[in-house]
Amino acid sequence: MTMLTKVRNIALAAGLALLPLAAHATDTVRLESRLGVANASAGEQMYNASTTAKTDETVQVQLWYHNMENPDSNKVAQNLKAKLQLPTAAGKTQNINGTISADNGNTVNTNATVNLTPENSRLEMVPGTAMWRHNKGTNEQPNWVTEGLTPAQEQALLNGGVVLENAKPCFNFEATLTVKLRVKTDIVGISKQVRVLGQKDWVTENTAKSGDTLEYRIKFQNGGNTVLKDVQIADTLPANVTYVAGSTKLANGNHPDGVAVSDNLTKGGINVGDYAPGAVGYVMYQVKIASDLKPGSYDLKNVAGVKVGEQMKFAEAHTKVTVEGPKECKPGIPVGDSRCNPTPPTPTTPVTGGTGTSLPETGLEGAAAGLLGTTGLTYAGYFYRRSRKALTSALRNQ
């Protein structure tokens, strides 16, 4: 005799009616569940509360459930429903939630974590991998089968839940639902190169002259395992250069020789379309270096950027320009200035004396000027005239 029968007999003997709440409590089913993850690509065999995975690896998720009621209770979980909730945003830590519920049972939530590298990764269910293992036989004669969910059931599993069965009590009727998730990563790479117009080789650093025309080449590549949608390319021009209108071209698998695109590359950027895994594209354009640069050294640093969703990366190229000023013969005096080669003074012809012993009448004046300077010239003339008069007087008196 079951406990329920005893309770009913006692109630009837006492002339009492059972409360509806008691009857409802008797029909309630207790469920339990557990969620586990394993890196199938790494060969993990056991399901754990967490695992790690890299780009393109496969993680298997298992949602286990069980009707905890006694085998002879006949308490069946009506319309047992299973649901998986995957993170919608990319991130290093991906928390997966599993839910089991029934019309007449409790709701059980359980979690597992997958740590991803690189950080801008996410998990996507691999279509056709949802498998349900359960007992289609009896408690005494189990018949374990594994069935694949239909595409509609897989979609329901991730969106609100999918009804699987009316789950009977006992561990012989425990069941598992497994799905495979692949690590998806948006990876975009970018590089930048430059060359003087007419040259052959592309480089990241070069030299140029004032007035030269430069060509820039931006390379971008899908290095992940997802389709990169609406790839954006933008560029910022350094000072002292001017964009050459109509020079921007896009080259990719659809246009290997390049096709002209918008001039908005340096005015907010351009959309270069969608790119499958491994696809490569190039954006090329020209600028002209100012021809009136003042003497000095210039580093023309050009920066390009690529944006996919919230992911952005940058690359740069450098061009060095040196403008020399006029050469100087002296500090501050350029070569060619008249001050570099001043006119030399006219040489003075020296005075030559006669062959006799007497001096010319102007001899003393010249000598005085040479010895005393012009300020002593008056005194020299005075003494010269006195000596001349004295000499004349002396001759007359002889």
XYZ file of C-alpha atoms in Angstrom, residues 111-388:
278
model
C 25.786 26.900 -16.315
C 29.130 26.112 -17.918
C 31.974 28.341 -19.111
C 34.181 28.287 -22.199
C 37.278 30.507 -22.163
C 38.225 31.598 -25.672
C 41.352 32.917 -27.361
C 41.605 35.409 -28.942
C 39.251 37.704 -27.056
C 37.117 38.741 -30.033
C 35.685 35.214 -30.389
C 32.232 33.739 -29.931
C 30.466 30.374 -30.004
C 28.147 29.193 -32.763
C 26.211 25.941 -32.835
C 27.223 23.603 -35.645
C 23.997 22.776 -37.522
C 22.938 19.136 -37.422
C 24.897 18.251 -34.270
C 22.111 18.314 -31.639
C 21.703 14.706 -30.389
C 19.220 13.346 -27.820
C 20.070 10.130 -25.963
C 17.178 8.592 -23.977
C 15.459 5.305 -23.029
C 12.613 4.292 -25.311
C 12.105 1.012 -23.460
C 10.956 0.242 -19.939
C 12.520 0.376 -16.525
C 13.079 -3.363 -16.621
C 14.160 -3.520 -20.253
C 15.862 -0.245 -21.263
C 16.249 0.577 -24.948
C 18.795 3.372 -25.264
C 18.671 5.304 -28.519
C 20.361 8.439 -29.829
C 18.296 10.627 -32.114
C 19.209 13.776 -33.991
C 17.027 16.815 -33.593
C 15.405 18.262 -36.674
C 16.540 21.715 -37.904
C 13.330 23.181 -36.471
C 13.999 21.543 -33.102
C 17.569 22.855 -33.110
C 16.311 26.381 -33.667
C 13.760 25.957 -30.882
C 16.469 24.666 -28.551
C 18.233 28.041 -28.822
C 15.061 30.140 -28.922
C 12.661 29.461 -26.069
C 13.214 25.719 -25.704
C 12.193 22.444 -27.352
C 9.764 19.908 -25.838
C 11.414 16.481 -25.821
C 9.199 14.012 -23.925
C 7.119 13.123 -20.888
C 9.992 12.097 -18.632
C 9.446 9.029 -16.438
C 11.066 8.701 -12.977
C 14.152 6.591 -12.215
C 17.754 6.768 -13.408
C 16.880 4.297 -16.103
C 15.102 7.188 -17.771
C 17.800 9.831 -17.397
C 18.665 11.525 -20.686
C 21.243 13.792 -22.294
C 21.096 16.421 -24.988
C 24.423 17.240 -26.683
C 25.357 19.885 -29.249
C 28.605 20.998 -30.836
C 29.742 24.608 -30.826
C 32.503 26.020 -33.003
C 34.735 28.914 -31.941
C 34.210 31.752 -34.414
C 36.630 34.680 -34.537
C 36.567 37.896 -36.538
C 40.221 38.592 -37.311
C 41.228 41.413 -39.643
C 44.808 42.406 -40.389
C 46.155 45.622 -41.901
C 49.502 46.912 -43.185
C 50.607 50.141 -44.880
C 53.314 50.806 -47.489
C 54.543 53.764 -49.529
C 56.686 54.565 -52.573
C 57.581 57.580 -54.675
C 55.555 57.644 -57.884
C 57.526 55.829 -60.587
C 59.462 53.591 -58.227
C 58.903 49.815 -58.158
C 59.220 48.633 -54.564
C 56.699 49.214 -51.772
C 58.234 49.909 -48.324
C 57.103 51.053 -44.888
C 59.730 53.826 -44.724
C 61.297 55.847 -47.518
C 62.733 59.239 -48.455
C 61.402 61.818 -50.884
C 61.909 65.387 -52.048
C 59.753 68.440 -51.761
C 57.231 68.383 -54.624
C 57.326 64.580 -55.117
C 54.145 62.496 -55.542
C 53.754 59.560 -53.142
C 51.709 56.387 -53.622
C 50.228 54.636 -50.573
C 49.006 51.032 -50.445
C 46.791 49.706 -47.634
C 46.532 45.907 -47.387
C 43.769 44.246 -45.348
C 43.078 40.539 -44.832
C 40.493 38.284 -43.206
C 42.560 36.126 -40.849
C 39.618 34.528 -39.043
C 36.985 31.894 -39.840
C 33.968 34.157 -40.319
C 32.803 36.376 -43.160
C 33.819 39.960 -42.415
C 30.889 42.172 -43.370
C 31.025 45.855 -44.297
C 34.775 46.288 -43.889
C 35.604 49.990 -43.390
C 38.939 51.531 -44.480
C 40.000 55.078 -43.533
C 43.175 57.133 -43.778
C 44.549 60.305 -42.200
C 46.899 62.536 -44.150
C 49.921 64.154 -42.524
C 50.622 67.847 -42.825
C 52.384 69.169 -45.932
C 50.753 66.730 -48.361
C 47.674 67.078 -50.580
C 45.404 64.230 -51.715
C 45.356 63.674 -55.482
C 41.676 63.722 -56.447
C 40.392 60.579 -58.175
C 43.441 58.475 -57.269
C 41.833 55.974 -54.853
C 41.509 52.414 -56.206
C 40.318 49.123 -54.685
C 41.830 45.779 -55.698
C 40.514 42.396 -54.511
C 39.400 39.013 -55.813
C 36.607 40.602 -57.825
C 38.808 43.422 -59.159
C 42.404 42.114 -59.394
C 43.499 45.084 -61.529
C 41.829 47.629 -59.282
C 38.739 49.777 -59.706
C 38.220 53.466 -58.931
C 36.278 54.126 -55.717
C 35.144 57.104 -53.637
C 37.509 59.932 -52.694
C 36.131 59.760 -49.136
C 39.007 57.582 -47.950
C 40.537 60.559 -46.117
C 37.140 62.066 -45.224
C 35.689 59.501 -42.843
C 36.509 56.292 -44.724
C 34.967 53.992 -47.334
C 33.089 50.663 -47.234
C 35.029 48.044 -49.208
C 32.436 45.251 -48.825
C 32.412 41.723 -47.374
C 35.388 39.336 -47.245
C 35.414 35.566 -46.730
C 38.027 33.823 -44.567
C 41.479 34.231 -46.111
C 40.418 36.964 -48.550
C 42.766 39.920 -49.180
C 42.123 43.440 -50.462
C 44.132 46.570 -51.275
C 43.313 50.275 -51.258
C 45.770 52.538 -53.128
C 45.896 56.311 -53.570
C 48.290 59.234 -54.176
C 49.341 62.445 -52.423
C 51.623 65.297 -53.462
C 54.250 66.744 -51.131
C 54.234 70.545 -50.863
C 56.872 72.157 -53.072
C 57.382 75.219 -50.847
C 58.608 73.518 -47.696
C 60.927 75.621 -45.584
C 64.418 74.318 -44.871
C 64.349 71.507 -42.322
C 63.590 67.804 -41.811
C 60.050 66.369 -42.072
C 58.591 62.986 -41.065
C 55.420 62.460 -43.113
C 53.624 59.895 -40.931
C 50.578 58.408 -42.621
C 48.128 56.288 -40.554
C 45.456 53.963 -42.000
C 42.750 52.093 -40.090
C 40.372 49.168 -40.688
C 37.107 48.613 -38.798
C 34.927 45.490 -38.637
C 32.083 45.688 -36.152
C 33.687 46.894 -32.923
C 37.167 45.708 -33.940
C 39.648 48.329 -35.153
C 43.306 48.047 -36.166
C 45.848 50.567 -37.474
C 49.033 50.669 -39.559
C 51.385 53.465 -40.618
C 54.039 54.386 -43.155
C 56.765 57.059 -42.919
C 58.388 59.289 -45.509
C 61.342 61.481 -44.569
C 61.862 64.734 -46.451
C 64.903 66.978 -45.958
C 64.930 70.501 -47.384
C 68.325 72.221 -47.303
C 68.648 75.988 -46.963
C 71.169 78.165 -48.909
C 74.806 77.579 -48.051
C 76.468 80.286 -45.967
C 79.962 81.755 -46.262
C 79.564 83.159 -42.785
C 76.831 82.649 -40.159
C 73.735 84.341 -41.492
C 75.331 85.334 -44.833
C 74.404 83.122 -47.822
C 76.890 82.226 -50.502
C 76.770 84.856 -53.293
C 76.136 87.757 -50.986
C 78.521 90.706 -51.642
C 79.600 90.512 -48.043
C 81.157 87.123 -48.694
C 83.884 88.703 -50.939
C 84.337 92.425 -50.017
C 86.383 94.735 -52.430
C 89.979 95.021 -51.123
C 91.297 98.602 -50.358
C 93.372 100.417 -53.020
C 97.091 100.030 -52.180
C 99.105 103.305 -51.307
C 102.201 104.097 -53.454
C 105.158 104.807 -51.171
C 107.115 108.181 -51.584
C 110.650 107.777 -52.907
C 113.452 110.355 -51.983
C 116.057 111.911 -54.418
C 119.681 111.047 -54.827
C 121.032 114.233 -53.059
C 121.246 114.965 -49.394
C 118.752 117.836 -49.337
C 115.016 117.231 -48.761
C 112.242 118.707 -50.886
C 110.348 121.553 -49.387
C 107.425 119.339 -48.519
C 109.605 116.627 -47.021
C 109.219 117.698 -43.432
C 105.520 118.144 -43.727
C 105.213 114.607 -45.007
C 107.483 113.252 -42.371
C 105.630 115.090 -39.628
C 102.366 113.858 -40.886
C 103.711 110.370 -40.837
C 105.168 110.623 -37.361
C 102.691 112.823 -35.562
C 99.632 112.393 -37.557
C 97.519 115.130 -39.065
C 97.158 116.855 -35.698
C 100.896 117.630 -35.629
C 101.014 118.988 -39.163
C 100.567 122.671 -38.143
C 103.465 122.506 -35.668
C 105.759 120.843 -38.156
C 105.085 123.569 -40.724
C 105.741 126.299 -38.153
C 109.142 124.925 -37.173
C 109.988 124.295 -40.799
C 109.320 127.915 -41.804
C 111.352 129.290 -38.828
C 114.346 127.141 -39.743
C 114.110 128.201 -43.375
